[in-house]
Short mmCIF file of C-alpha atoms in Angstrom, two decimals:
data_model
loop_
_atom_site.label_atom_id
_atom_site.label_comp_id
_atom_site.label_asym_id
_atom_site.label_seq_id
_atom_site.Cartn_x
_atom_site.Cartn_y
_atom_site.Cartn_z
CA MET A 1 -19.71 -32.18 -5.21
CA SER A 2 -21.58 -29.94 -7.65
CA VAL A 3 -20.31 -26.62 -8.99
CA MET A 4 -21.43 -23.57 -6.97
CA GLN A 5 -21.71 -19.98 -8.17
CA LEU A 6 -19.49 -17.89 -5.89
CA ASN A 7 -19.24 -14.09 -5.67
CA GLY A 8 -17.90 -13.43 -2.17
CA ARG A 9 -19.63 -13.50 1.21
CA ARG A 10 -22.47 -11.22 2.27
CA MET A 11 -22.09 -8.48 4.87
CA ILE A 12 -24.95 -8.95 7.36
CA LYS A 13 -26.68 -5.71 8.33
CA THR A 14 -29.49 -4.44 10.55
CA ASP A 15 -31.36 -1.17 10.89
CA GLU A 16 -31.04 -1.34 14.69
CA SER A 17 -28.27 0.80 16.13
CA GLU A 18 -28.53 -0.68 19.63
CA VAL A 19 -29.14 -4.25 20.77
CA THR A 20 -31.48 -4.86 23.72
CA ASN A 21 -33.50 -7.71 25.21
CA ALA A 22 -36.46 -6.49 23.17
CA ASN A 23 -34.87 -6.72 19.72
CA VAL A 24 -31.94 -9.17 19.94
CA VAL A 25 -34.05 -12.20 18.89
CA THR A 26 -35.48 -10.29 15.91
CA ILE A 27 -32.00 -9.14 14.82
CA LEU A 28 -30.73 -12.73 15.08
CA ARG A 29 -33.70 -14.19 13.19
CA LYS A 30 -33.28 -11.72 10.30
CA ALA A 31 -29.51 -12.28 10.13
CA LEU A 32 -29.55 -16.08 10.05
CA PRO A 33 -30.75 -16.57 6.42
CA PHE A 34 -27.80 -14.46 5.17
CA HIS A 35 -25.43 -16.38 7.43
CA TRP A 36 -26.73 -19.73 6.19
CA LYS A 37 -25.99 -18.71 2.59
CA ASN A 38 -22.49 -17.66 3.63
CA ARG A 39 -22.06 -20.86 5.62
CA SER A 40 -23.00 -23.01 2.61
CA GLU A 41 -20.44 -21.25 0.41
CA ILE A 42 -17.74 -21.34 3.12
CA ASN A 43 -18.31 -25.07 3.54
CA TYR A 44 -17.96 -25.57 -0.23
CA LEU A 45 -14.70 -23.58 -0.33
CA TRP A 46 -13.35 -25.41 2.73
CA HIS A 47 -13.92 -28.82 1.11
CA TYR A 48 -12.54 -27.53 -2.21
CA TYR A 49 -9.37 -26.43 -0.40
CA LYS A 50 -9.07 -29.90 1.18
CA GLY A 51 -9.30 -31.58 -2.23
CA ARG A 52 -12.97 -32.49 -2.55
CA GLN A 53 -13.44 -30.90 -5.96
CA PRO A 54 -16.10 -31.36 -8.69
CA ILE A 55 -13.83 -33.55 -10.85
CA LEU A 56 -14.37 -36.37 -8.33
CA ASN A 57 -18.00 -36.56 -9.49
CA ARG A 58 -17.01 -36.77 -13.15
CA VAL A 59 -19.20 -39.05 -15.29
CA LYS A 60 -17.77 -40.41 -18.56
CA LEU A 61 -20.28 -41.77 -21.07
CA VAL A 62 -17.84 -43.17 -23.66
CA ARG A 63 -15.81 -46.08 -22.32
CA PRO A 64 -16.87 -45.33 -18.72
CA GLU A 65 -14.50 -48.02 -17.41
CA ILE A 66 -11.65 -45.60 -18.18
CA ALA A 67 -12.54 -42.48 -16.18
CA ASN A 68 -9.67 -40.94 -14.23
CA ARG A 69 -10.46 -38.26 -11.66
CA ILE A 70 -7.31 -36.26 -11.01
CA VAL A 71 -7.31 -33.44 -8.44
CA GLU A 72 -4.38 -31.07 -9.01
CA ASN A 73 -4.95 -29.17 -5.80
CA ARG A 74 -3.80 -25.67 -6.74
CA ALA A 75 -6.23 -24.21 -4.16
CA ASP A 76 -4.01 -25.54 -1.37
CA GLU A 77 -0.94 -24.11 -3.13
CA ILE A 78 -2.52 -20.66 -3.36
CA VAL A 79 -3.69 -20.57 0.27
CA SER A 80 -0.37 -21.91 1.61
CA PHE A 81 1.65 -19.33 -0.33
CA LYS A 82 -0.63 -16.42 0.58
CA SER A 83 -0.75 -17.26 4.29
CA GLY A 84 2.97 -17.95 4.49
CA TYR A 85 3.86 -14.75 2.64
CA LEU A 86 1.56 -12.61 4.80
CA MET A 87 2.18 -14.27 8.19
CA GLY A 88 5.67 -15.68 7.71
CA GLU A 89 7.03 -13.53 10.53
CA PRO A 90 5.27 -13.09 13.91
CA LEU A 91 3.37 -9.84 14.31
CA GLN A 92 4.81 -7.57 17.00
CA TYR A 93 3.50 -4.35 18.51
CA VAL A 94 5.69 -1.24 18.52
CA THR A 95 5.15 2.33 19.66
CA ARG A 96 4.50 5.13 17.20
CA GLY A 97 6.66 8.24 17.55
CA ASN A 98 9.09 8.79 20.41
CA ALA A 99 6.82 8.12 23.37
CA GLU A 100 8.94 7.57 26.47
CA GLY A 101 8.27 5.47 29.50
CA ILE A 102 6.14 2.82 27.79
CA ALA A 103 8.82 0.53 26.35
CA ASP A 104 8.43 -1.91 29.25
CA ALA A 105 4.65 -1.97 28.79
CA ILE A 106 5.01 -2.62 25.04
CA ASN A 107 7.40 -5.49 25.76
CA GLN A 108 4.98 -6.89 28.34
CA LEU A 109 2.13 -6.72 25.81
CA ASN A 110 4.21 -8.65 23.27
CA GLU A 111 4.98 -11.26 25.96
CA PHE A 112 1.26 -11.59 26.67
CA VAL A 113 0.32 -12.22 23.03
CA PHE A 114 3.20 -14.67 22.54
CA ALA A 115 2.07 -16.54 25.64
CA GLU A 116 -1.31 -16.93 23.94
CA GLU A 117 0.37 -18.41 20.82
CA LYS A 118 -0.98 -15.50 18.82
CA PRO A 119 1.41 -15.97 15.85
CA ALA A 120 -0.05 -19.44 15.27
CA LYS A 121 -3.58 -18.06 15.67
CA ASP A 122 -2.78 -15.28 13.19
CA LYS A 123 -1.80 -18.03 10.74
CA GLU A 124 -5.15 -19.76 11.39
CA LEU A 125 -6.95 -16.48 10.64
CA ALA A 126 -4.95 -16.05 7.44
CA ASP A 127 -5.79 -19.59 6.32
CA TRP A 128 -9.49 -19.02 6.88
CA PHE A 129 -9.77 -15.64 5.14
CA HIS A 130 -7.71 -16.85 2.19
CA ILE A 131 -9.97 -19.90 1.89
CA CYS A 132 -13.37 -18.27 2.28
CA GLY A 133 -12.81 -14.50 2.26
CA THR A 134 -13.35 -13.82 5.97
CA SER A 135 -12.38 -15.05 9.43
CA TYR A 136 -13.23 -14.37 13.06
CA ARG A 137 -11.32 -13.95 16.30
CA MET A 138 -12.59 -13.79 19.86
CA VAL A 139 -10.83 -12.36 22.91
CA LEU A 140 -12.01 -12.83 26.50
CA PRO A 141 -10.46 -12.20 29.93
CA ASP A 142 -9.07 -15.17 31.81
CA GLU A 143 -11.64 -16.94 33.89
CA GLU A 144 -11.49 -16.40 37.64
CA GLY A 145 -8.88 -18.63 39.22
CA GLU A 146 -7.11 -19.37 35.94
CA GLU A 147 -3.38 -18.76 36.15
CA ASP A 148 -1.21 -18.39 33.06
CA ASP A 149 1.19 -15.89 31.53
CA SER A 150 -1.51 -13.71 29.98
CA PRO A 151 -4.63 -12.02 31.41
CA PHE A 152 -6.69 -12.77 28.30
CA GLU A 153 -7.57 -15.67 26.02
CA VAL A 154 -7.50 -15.50 22.22
CA TYR A 155 -9.59 -17.87 20.08
CA THR A 156 -9.84 -18.40 16.33
CA LEU A 157 -13.49 -19.13 15.51
CA ASP A 158 -14.89 -21.29 12.74
CA PRO A 159 -16.52 -18.88 10.22
CA ARG A 160 -19.15 -21.54 9.47
CA ASN A 161 -20.52 -21.03 13.01
CA THR A 162 -19.77 -17.34 13.52
CA PHE A 163 -20.91 -14.00 12.12
CA VAL A 164 -21.04 -10.29 12.93
CA VAL A 165 -24.07 -8.05 12.32
CA TYR A 166 -23.34 -4.45 11.29
CA HIS A 167 -25.45 -1.32 11.52
CA ASN A 168 -26.97 -0.30 8.21
CA GLY A 169 -25.78 3.27 8.57
CA LEU A 170 -22.74 5.50 8.18
CA GLY A 171 -19.57 3.54 8.92
CA ASN A 172 -21.34 0.17 9.23
CA LYS A 173 -20.31 -0.20 12.86
CA PRO A 174 -20.64 -3.71 14.34
CA VAL A 175 -23.60 -4.08 16.70
CA LEU A 176 -23.74 -7.83 17.41
CA GLY A 177 -21.25 -10.71 17.34
CA VAL A 178 -22.68 -14.22 17.23
CA LYS A 179 -21.20 -17.68 17.61
CA TYR A 180 -23.17 -20.88 18.12
CA VAL A 181 -22.79 -24.56 18.91
CA VAL A 182 -25.02 -27.54 18.18
CA ASP A 183 -25.25 -30.19 20.91
CA GLU A 184 -25.75 -33.94 20.44
CA LYS A 185 -29.54 -33.53 20.45
CA GLY A 186 -29.41 -30.94 17.65
CA VAL A 187 -30.24 -27.99 19.91
CA VAL A 188 -28.53 -24.78 18.79
CA THR A 189 -27.26 -22.35 21.43
CA TYR A 190 -26.47 -18.86 20.16
CA SER A 191 -23.98 -16.75 22.13
CA CYS A 192 -24.58 -13.12 21.19
CA TYR A 193 -22.39 -10.20 22.25
CA SER A 194 -23.32 -6.55 21.91
CA LYS A 195 -21.08 -3.72 23.04
CA ASN A 196 -22.22 -3.98 26.64
CA TYR A 197 -24.38 -7.12 26.96
CA TYR A 198 -24.16 -10.88 26.54
CA PHE A 199 -27.24 -12.81 25.42
CA GLU A 200 -27.68 -16.57 25.24
CA ILE A 201 -30.54 -17.64 22.95
CA VAL A 202 -32.03 -21.12 22.52
CA GLU A 203 -35.01 -21.79 20.24
CA SER A 204 -35.74 -18.06 19.85
CA LYS A 205 -35.83 -17.52 23.62
CA ILE A 206 -33.37 -15.56 25.75
CA VAL A 207 -32.12 -17.94 28.42
CA LYS A 208 -29.39 -15.64 29.72
CA SER A 209 -28.86 -11.88 29.59
CA GLU A 210 -26.12 -10.12 31.50
CA PRO A 211 -23.85 -7.07 31.12
CA HIS A 212 -20.16 -7.39 30.37
CA ILE A 213 -17.34 -4.88 30.95
CA LEU A 214 -15.22 -5.60 27.88
CA GLY A 215 -16.12 -2.26 26.31
CA ASP A 216 -16.72 -3.68 22.84
CA ILE A 217 -17.92 -6.76 20.96
CA PRO A 218 -15.35 -9.51 21.69
CA ILE A 219 -15.94 -11.20 18.31
CA ILE A 220 -13.95 -9.42 15.59
CA GLU A 221 -14.26 -10.12 11.88
CA TYR A 222 -11.10 -10.16 9.74
CA PRO A 223 -12.23 -9.91 6.08
CA LEU A 224 -9.68 -10.46 3.32
CA ASN A 225 -11.17 -7.70 1.17
CA LEU A 226 -14.29 -5.60 0.82
CA ALA A 227 -16.20 -8.27 -1.13
CA ARG A 228 -14.98 -11.05 1.20
CA ILE A 229 -13.72 -13.12 -1.75
CA GLY A 230 -11.27 -15.93 -1.01
CA ALA A 231 -7.80 -16.15 -2.56
CA PHE A 232 -8.66 -18.91 -5.07
CA GLU A 233 -12.37 -18.22 -5.45
CA LEU A 234 -12.10 -16.20 -8.67
CA VAL A 235 -10.10 -18.90 -10.45
CA ILE A 236 -12.17 -21.97 -9.51
CA PRO A 237 -13.39 -22.41 -13.16
CA LEU A 238 -9.76 -22.49 -14.30
CA LEU A 239 -8.80 -24.92 -11.53
CA ASP A 240 -11.69 -27.20 -12.55
CA ALA A 241 -10.55 -26.98 -16.19
CA ILE A 242 -6.99 -27.99 -15.20
CA ASN A 243 -8.37 -30.99 -13.29
CA LEU A 244 -10.49 -32.02 -16.29
CA THR A 245 -7.58 -31.66 -18.72
CA ASP A 246 -5.30 -33.75 -16.52
CA SER A 247 -7.97 -36.41 -16.14
CA ASN A 248 -8.58 -36.54 -19.89
CA ARG A 249 -4.85 -36.78 -20.59
CA LEU A 250 -4.54 -39.83 -18.38
CA ASP A 251 -7.67 -41.28 -19.99
CA GLY A 252 -5.95 -40.84 -23.37
CA VAL A 253 -2.90 -42.77 -22.18
CA GLU A 254 -5.02 -45.61 -20.78
CA GLN A 255 -7.22 -45.75 -23.87
CA PHE A 256 -4.11 -45.97 -26.06
CA ILE A 257 -2.78 -48.87 -23.99
CA GLN A 258 -6.18 -50.52 -23.82
CA ALA A 259 -7.05 -49.83 -27.47
CA LEU A 260 -9.97 -51.69 -29.00
CA LEU A 261 -9.12 -54.49 -31.46
CA LEU A 262 -10.74 -54.24 -34.92
CA PHE A 263 -11.49 -57.45 -36.88
CA HIS A 264 -12.14 -56.53 -40.51
CA ASN A 265 -13.47 -59.41 -42.65
CA VAL A 266 -12.33 -61.85 -39.96
CA ASP A 267 -14.82 -64.19 -38.37
CA ILE A 268 -13.64 -65.10 -34.85
CA SER A 269 -15.49 -66.91 -32.07
CA SER A 270 -15.45 -66.01 -28.39
CA ASP A 271 -13.20 -68.98 -27.64
CA ASP A 272 -10.76 -67.94 -30.35
CA TYR A 273 -10.72 -64.38 -29.01
CA ALA A 274 -10.00 -65.64 -25.50
CA LYS A 275 -7.11 -67.71 -26.88
CA LEU A 276 -5.90 -64.64 -28.79
CA ARG A 277 -5.75 -62.61 -25.58
CA GLU A 278 -3.90 -65.44 -23.86
CA ASP A 279 -1.38 -66.20 -26.61
CA GLY A 280 -1.09 -62.67 -27.99
CA ALA A 281 -1.25 -63.80 -31.62
CA ILE A 282 -3.79 -64.91 -34.23
CA LYS A 283 -3.56 -66.81 -37.51
CA PHE A 284 -6.06 -66.24 -40.30
CA LYS A 285 -6.32 -66.15 -44.08
CA ASP A 286 -8.37 -64.28 -46.63
CA ILE A 287 -11.50 -66.28 -47.34
CA ASP A 288 -12.38 -64.16 -50.36
CA PRO A 289 -9.49 -62.77 -52.45
CA ASN A 290 -11.63 -59.71 -53.17
CA LEU A 291 -12.06 -58.94 -49.47
CA LYS A 292 -8.91 -58.19 -47.55
CA ALA A 293 -8.93 -59.47 -43.98
CA GLU A 294 -7.35 -57.25 -41.34
CA VAL A 295 -6.81 -57.25 -37.56
CA ALA A 296 -5.64 -53.92 -36.09
CA TYR A 297 -5.90 -51.72 -33.01
CA LEU A 298 -8.11 -48.63 -33.07
CA THR A 299 -5.79 -45.92 -31.77
CA ASN A 300 -6.01 -42.14 -31.63
CA THR A 301 -3.43 -40.48 -29.40
CA MET A 302 -3.67 -36.98 -27.91
CA ASN A 303 -1.17 -34.33 -28.85
CA GLN A 304 0.53 -34.01 -25.48
CA GLY A 305 2.54 -30.96 -26.53
CA GLU A 306 -0.55 -28.90 -27.39
CA THR A 307 -2.31 -30.14 -24.27
CA GLN A 308 0.62 -29.10 -22.08
CA THR A 309 0.59 -25.66 -23.70
CA LEU A 310 -3.08 -25.32 -22.72
CA VAL A 311 -2.41 -26.43 -19.13
CA ASP A 312 0.53 -24.02 -18.83
CA HIS A 313 -1.62 -21.16 -20.14
CA MET A 314 -4.38 -21.87 -17.63
CA TYR A 315 -1.91 -22.16 -14.75
CA GLN A 316 -0.18 -18.89 -15.67
CA THR A 317 -3.58 -17.20 -15.82
CA VAL A 318 -4.36 -18.53 -12.34
CA LEU A 319 -1.08 -17.12 -11.00
CA THR A 320 -1.69 -13.74 -12.65
CA ILE A 321 -5.25 -13.38 -11.30
CA CYS A 322 -4.23 -14.51 -7.80
CA GLY A 323 -1.14 -12.28 -7.71
CA MET A 324 1.39 -15.08 -7.24
CA PRO A 325 4.96 -15.40 -8.60
CA ASN A 326 5.47 -17.81 -11.47
CA ARG A 327 8.00 -20.61 -11.76
CA ASN A 328 9.44 -19.65 -15.15
CA GLY A 329 12.74 -18.25 -13.99
CA GLY A 330 14.91 -16.56 -16.58
CA SER A 331 17.73 -17.40 -18.92
CA SER A 332 19.45 -14.04 -18.75
CA THR A 333 22.55 -13.81 -16.54
CA SER A 334 22.43 -10.00 -16.55
CA ASP A 335 19.10 -9.66 -14.75
CA THR A 336 19.13 -7.35 -11.75
CA GLY A 337 17.24 -8.22 -8.60
CA SER A 338 14.56 -5.67 -9.45
CA ALA A 339 14.16 -7.11 -12.95
CA VAL A 340 13.58 -10.60 -11.54
CA ILE A 341 11.07 -9.26 -9.00
CA MET A 342 9.09 -7.49 -11.72
CA ARG A 343 9.32 -10.26 -14.32
CA ASP A 344 8.48 -13.23 -12.11
CA GLY A 345 5.49 -11.62 -10.38
CA TRP A 346 6.94 -11.03 -6.93
CA SER A 347 5.94 -7.36 -7.12
CA ASP A 348 2.32 -8.46 -7.61
CA ALA A 349 2.60 -10.82 -4.65
CA GLU A 350 3.95 -7.99 -2.50
CA ALA A 351 1.20 -5.59 -3.60
CA ARG A 352 -1.52 -8.15 -2.76
CA ALA A 353 0.07 -8.83 0.63
CA LYS A 354 0.14 -5.10 1.45
CA ASN A 355 -3.52 -4.83 0.47
CA SER A 356 -4.39 -7.74 2.78
CA GLU A 357 -2.22 -6.23 5.51
CA LEU A 358 -4.23 -3.00 5.50
CA MET A 359 -7.48 -4.93 5.97
CA PHE A 360 -5.87 -7.02 8.71
CA LYS A 361 -4.64 -3.94 10.59
CA LYS A 362 -8.11 -2.41 10.57
CA SER A 363 -9.53 -5.41 12.43
CA GLU A 364 -6.40 -5.82 14.55
CA ARG A 365 -6.90 -2.34 16.02
CA ARG A 366 -10.30 -3.40 17.36
CA PHE A 367 -8.73 -6.54 18.80
CA LEU A 368 -5.93 -4.49 20.38
CA LYS A 369 -8.40 -2.07 21.94
CA LEU A 370 -10.16 -4.98 23.66
CA VAL A 371 -6.88 -6.53 24.79
CA LEU A 372 -5.63 -3.25 26.28
CA ASN A 373 -8.93 -2.73 28.10
CA ILE A 374 -8.63 -6.20 29.65
CA CYS A 375 -4.98 -5.56 30.56
CA LEU A 376 -5.91 -2.26 32.21
CA THR A 377 -8.65 -3.90 34.26
CA LEU A 378 -6.76 -7.03 35.35
CA VAL A 379 -3.07 -6.04 35.53
CA GLY A 380 -3.13 -2.23 35.53
CA MET A 381 -1.32 -1.85 32.20
CA ASP A 382 -2.23 1.61 30.87
CA LEU A 383 -1.59 1.70 27.11
CA LYS A 384 -3.54 3.45 24.38
#
């Protein structure tokens, strides 16, 4: 796994303000190269998060038989903390102001989303956008004849096979949502949704085109931030450096234990050396009084204290950049709760979570608009 230069994902845009049968293939064809670049980076970040990191490809030229490859997977730690802190409690919908007569409808809406396991799917979204900077959700009405506790279905889509195309104009409104699958024969089927139409495209040909009554694009993007940068993306060089330092430290321990044996002015045959390794001792005498014979290990140990100071510095820098609390604690017994929150970085964690929450709410409003439209059509629930 080679090192990749990462600077966030690209926002895919088009000059077309409306998608029709005449231009949908062109819009898709122009968008795909940008998506493929994003897909490559998302795939890299996904594998990095799972522990497939560049240190595993480490090549050691000096004493290559001692080459430890230690993955200290801080990427997983960062994503787990961020997702848990942001989505630790299930999201619930409430009414704004003192609107009367809609409490039952609000409760029914919350029952619908809980029936769809939306809290777990919110956690999936959070994992994806903390890993790769963006994530995608899809909402569709229940298929005809399907009976469950909710009139709609909610799906978390793989961002490696999904993207949204935005209008290159004021507001950058979404004009096309795309997801695709690859069958066993390698044929790619693109499912494309505009505001009012559904297109199915195979090998640059429209094989299906039909209107839908959802009222909006059912594929919604949930970016983590404006640049679509993942939670650990900015600190990958530091994470790689921590892995390398840990690997070198273990190499140093092994090389100390397996130190090379120096024979100075001692002539020893291969058989004698084999016997030495077996018995653990050797007997010799100075052949020439002017030349001192010596047998000794070549050792050079690392300063573990200084190395640990370096690792601690890099880890603290990672926590600071990512906006995570540290593990230092404090020795003062007179600290107030606010002092601990400020000192240990919990205020930074809260500020980052609020920033992510604002971005999440922006996309969630589009999702909610679609859900309420489906509920109005299928069960007569009239909420705004």
